[in-house]
């Protein structure tokens, strides 16, 4: 056997996957039935996504995104599949990963890889590196594969959800410039130690000039969610943002719809699929009463739960009072609640101490972007010392049994039921928001990508939102589905309220 056959590609951590693989995609399965199911659901979803359908019709045959190389890091669901195929129809070259280890819908990933004209044995779709149940090392391996095109080039646009892709390219180039990559052992979390290991391995493989050339070609990013936007504004304030960013989350037709009505639909869907527990009459604590918290409360109240909230912000707290909600602190009520839902975008909102005081079999979940809202790491530390036992009920549903408490059955330890390992429950234990809601979010994403592709350099290294007339356009595209009929302003009415009869209908400072 020649020596060449003995050269073993270095693999990334325990993934047994080559750091720079030549895999054209990696998904859970490419069985014909999986692909057929995914394609059928993509077809059905498109009918429920009038905004994306309208963009495809508007730009049919025009390819306005020709030349765009878009790397996307956003939950690989059926709805995201429609987004991806819209970007491709508009001329973009796309590579994709999910932004969460549990949110991929495997039939969506498979159908997107095959594409509308391909077959499982001859895929002609979009390279996707995502499968439900990735390990953290596999997740970051996927991100690395999607960032590099087969010709070694990188993206010129990012489409991000939570900021992981944006963070990786920024940290990679910053550590190259400083010449030092912190040691993985110095990381404050298991996940960040994996990121650092990835950067070390890339430098070992390809040297110290990989990320700076790559980031220099990235013209901009469009960011999907609140937490990712927060990270972008932090970089803008610190002066470390390397390219313009469009904050898609704060398009009104995204955050006041997806974050509210999407969570209203998908939270109880997830709780029911995960536990089959009756929600009616149960005492449920929603932590955070922002857009997602408001939708989550509506979701639970829709099932006649008794809902309480926690807040730090007096305005949101007052809003809750006006909705007849009790505004409490978790410390005061933790032992009385049957269910917990964190929706703060903050960290350590539910601590191990809180979980030790919870009722037996209390259900604990998070609907915020990251898994640090609930102190899962703290639970794992107790598991390591033998104080807590983790029992899998089914994937993404675990009983954590405390062995030292005495308020469980027969005076023994109590248990809690943690969903999706503290990751966002609506995508980990269900399929997330419905297509119609995601249509508004993703119409904003496509408009943002079109704007960046056409005019990125005009923005500087800033975070901006799309103009109001586009927000109103997105809303308009979705009214017909409901049979809604708008009233037309007369000229005198328009001048009376100081707007144009064709809009925008609100001043910039208007809060919806
Ligand atoms: P938001 O800023 O509107 O709301 C968060 C609220 O939490 C704020 O009102 C804030 O005052 C409050 N808060 C912060 N720290 C708190 C604490 N320690 N205790 C109590 N309240 C606290 O943000 P949002 O748009 O509602 O998003 C919340 C999170 O959900 C973000 O991480 C966002 O990325 C994510 N998100 C998830 C989905 C999903 O489908 N799962 C959809 C949209 C957004
Ligand atoms: N998110 C919720 N449901 C989703 C779905 N069906 N597909 C893709 C993403 C989905 C998350 C979004 O709400 C995202 O916009 C966010 O987290 O803000």
Short mmCIF file of N, CA, C and O and ligand atoms in Angstrom, two decimals, residues 225-227 254 258-259 263 288-293 310-313 316 343-346 349 367-369 424 426 433, ligand 1:
data_model
loop_
_atom_site.label_atom_id
_atom_site.label_comp_id
_atom_site.label_asym_id
_atom_site.label_seq_id
_atom_site.Cartn_x
_atom_site.Cartn_y
_atom_site.Cartn_z
N UNK A 225 -31.67 37.38 15.45
CA UNK A 225 -32.33 37.34 16.77
C UNK A 225 -31.76 38.32 17.77
O UNK A 225 -30.65 38.83 17.64
N UNK A 226 -32.55 38.53 18.82
CA UNK A 226 -32.25 39.53 19.86
C UNK A 226 -30.85 39.36 20.43
O UNK A 226 -30.09 40.31 20.55
N UNK A 227 -30.53 38.13 20.81
CA UNK A 227 -29.23 37.90 21.45
C UNK A 227 -28.08 38.14 20.48
O UNK A 227 -27.06 38.73 20.84
N UNK A 254 -40.57 41.42 12.24
CA UNK A 254 -39.91 40.23 12.78
C UNK A 254 -40.21 40.13 14.27
O UNK A 254 -40.95 39.25 14.70
N UNK A 258 -42.68 37.16 15.01
CA UNK A 258 -41.94 35.93 15.30
C UNK A 258 -41.77 35.76 16.81
O UNK A 258 -42.17 34.76 17.40
N UNK A 259 -41.17 36.74 17.46
CA UNK A 259 -40.84 36.61 18.88
C UNK A 259 -42.10 36.50 19.74
O UNK A 259 -42.09 35.88 20.79
N UNK A 263 -43.73 32.40 19.30
CA UNK A 263 -43.59 31.70 20.58
C UNK A 263 -44.96 31.34 21.16
O UNK A 263 -45.12 30.32 21.83
N UNK A 288 -38.87 36.81 32.32
CA UNK A 288 -38.65 37.77 31.23
C UNK A 288 -39.96 38.02 30.52
O UNK A 288 -40.62 37.07 30.08
N UNK A 289 -40.34 39.30 30.44
CA UNK A 289 -41.63 39.65 29.81
C UNK A 289 -41.37 40.65 28.68
O UNK A 289 -41.97 41.70 28.57
N UNK A 290 -40.42 40.26 27.82
CA UNK A 290 -40.19 41.04 26.60
C UNK A 290 -41.03 40.44 25.50
O UNK A 290 -42.10 39.88 25.76
N UNK A 291 -40.58 40.54 24.28
CA UNK A 291 -41.39 40.02 23.17
C UNK A 291 -41.64 38.52 23.32
O UNK A 291 -42.78 38.04 23.27
N UNK A 292 -40.57 37.76 23.56
CA UNK A 292 -40.71 36.30 23.67
C UNK A 292 -41.50 35.94 24.91
O UNK A 292 -42.36 35.06 24.90
N UNK A 293 -41.23 36.65 26.02
CA UNK A 293 -41.99 36.39 27.25
C UNK A 293 -43.46 36.66 27.06
O UNK A 293 -44.31 35.88 27.52
N UNK A 310 -41.46 37.01 35.96
CA UNK A 310 -40.43 37.80 36.64
C UNK A 310 -39.91 38.83 35.64
O UNK A 310 -39.95 38.60 34.42
N UNK A 311 -39.48 39.96 36.13
CA UNK A 311 -38.90 41.00 35.28
C UNK A 311 -37.93 41.85 36.08
O UNK A 311 -38.00 41.93 37.30
N UNK A 312 -37.04 42.51 35.36
CA UNK A 312 -36.13 43.50 35.95
C UNK A 312 -36.54 44.90 35.53
O UNK A 312 -36.19 45.89 36.15
N UNK A 313 -37.31 44.98 34.45
CA UNK A 313 -37.65 46.25 33.82
C UNK A 313 -39.04 46.70 34.28
O UNK A 313 -40.03 45.99 34.03
N UNK A 316 -41.84 46.74 31.49
CA UNK A 316 -42.37 45.41 31.13
C UNK A 316 -43.16 44.82 32.28
O UNK A 316 -44.18 44.16 32.09
N UNK A 343 -37.06 33.32 29.34
CA UNK A 343 -37.18 34.07 28.07
C UNK A 343 -36.50 35.42 28.19
O UNK A 343 -37.02 36.46 27.76
N UNK A 344 -35.31 35.42 28.83
CA UNK A 344 -34.68 36.69 29.15
C UNK A 344 -33.55 37.08 28.21
O UNK A 344 -33.18 38.23 28.11
N UNK A 345 -32.93 36.10 27.55
CA UNK A 345 -31.70 36.40 26.81
C UNK A 345 -30.55 36.68 27.76
O UNK A 345 -29.49 37.16 27.34
N UNK A 346 -30.76 36.39 29.04
CA UNK A 346 -29.71 36.63 30.05
C UNK A 346 -29.15 35.27 30.49
O UNK A 346 -29.56 34.23 30.02
N UNK A 349 -30.45 32.60 35.07
CA UNK A 349 -31.73 33.11 35.55
C UNK A 349 -32.40 32.06 36.44
O UNK A 349 -33.11 32.38 37.39
N UNK A 367 -36.70 29.23 26.43
CA UNK A 367 -37.06 29.55 25.05
C UNK A 367 -36.19 30.69 24.54
O UNK A 367 -36.40 31.21 23.45
N UNK A 368 -35.19 31.06 25.34
CA UNK A 368 -34.21 32.05 24.90
C UNK A 368 -33.19 31.40 23.98
O UNK A 368 -33.16 30.18 23.83
N UNK A 369 -32.34 32.23 23.36
CA UNK A 369 -31.48 31.69 22.31
C UNK A 369 -30.44 30.71 22.82
O UNK A 369 -30.23 29.65 22.24
N UNK A 424 -33.24 26.14 23.43
CA UNK A 424 -34.58 26.65 23.15
C UNK A 424 -35.55 25.51 22.85
O UNK A 424 -35.38 24.73 21.93
N UNK A 426 -38.70 25.27 21.95
CA UNK A 426 -39.65 25.17 20.84
C UNK A 426 -39.02 24.57 19.59
O UNK A 426 -39.72 24.02 18.74
N UNK A 433 -41.55 27.84 15.13
CA UNK A 433 -42.70 28.65 14.71
C UNK A 433 -43.26 28.15 13.37
O UNK A 433 -42.53 27.57 12.56
P1 LIG B 1 -36.39 41.16 25.01
O1 LIG B 1 -35.19 41.97 25.32
O2 LIG B 1 -37.56 41.75 24.33
O3 LIG B 1 -36.95 40.49 26.35
C1 LIG B 1 -36.12 39.95 27.33
C2 LIG B 1 -36.72 40.44 28.66
O4 LIG B 1 -36.05 39.78 29.73
C3 LIG B 1 -36.53 41.95 28.87
O5 LIG B 1 -37.77 42.56 29.12
C4 LIG B 1 -35.61 42.05 30.07
O6 LIG B 1 -35.95 43.14 30.90
C5 LIG B 1 -35.86 40.73 30.76
N1 LIG B 1 -34.76 40.24 31.59
C6 LIG B 1 -33.44 40.30 31.35
N2 LIG B 1 -32.75 39.73 32.36
C7 LIG B 1 -33.68 39.29 33.26
C8 LIG B 1 -33.61 38.62 34.51
N3 LIG B 1 -32.44 38.28 35.04
N4 LIG B 1 -34.78 38.32 35.14
C9 LIG B 1 -35.96 38.67 34.61
N5 LIG B 1 -36.10 39.32 33.43
C10 LIG B 1 -34.96 39.62 32.77
O7 LIG B 1 -35.85 39.89 24.17
P2 LIG B 1 -36.76 38.88 23.33
O8 LIG B 1 -36.86 39.36 21.94
O9 LIG B 1 -37.96 38.59 24.12
O10 LIG B 1 -35.78 37.58 23.28
C11 LIG B 1 -35.50 36.86 24.44
C12 LIG B 1 -34.60 35.70 24.04
O11 LIG B 1 -35.32 34.80 23.16
C13 LIG B 1 -33.35 36.10 23.25
O12 LIG B 1 -32.28 35.24 23.57
C14 LIG B 1 -33.78 35.87 21.80
O13 LIG B 1 -32.65 35.70 20.96
C15 LIG B 1 -34.58 34.61 21.95
N6 LIG B 1 -35.58 34.31 20.90
C16 LIG B 1 -35.97 33.01 20.83
C17 LIG B 1 -36.94 32.66 19.89
C18 LIG B 1 -37.37 31.22 19.80
O14 LIG B 1 -38.05 30.87 18.81
N7 LIG B 1 -37.02 30.38 20.74
C19 LIG B 1 -37.49 33.61 19.03
C20 LIG B 1 -37.06 34.93 19.16
C21 LIG B 1 -36.10 35.28 20.10
#
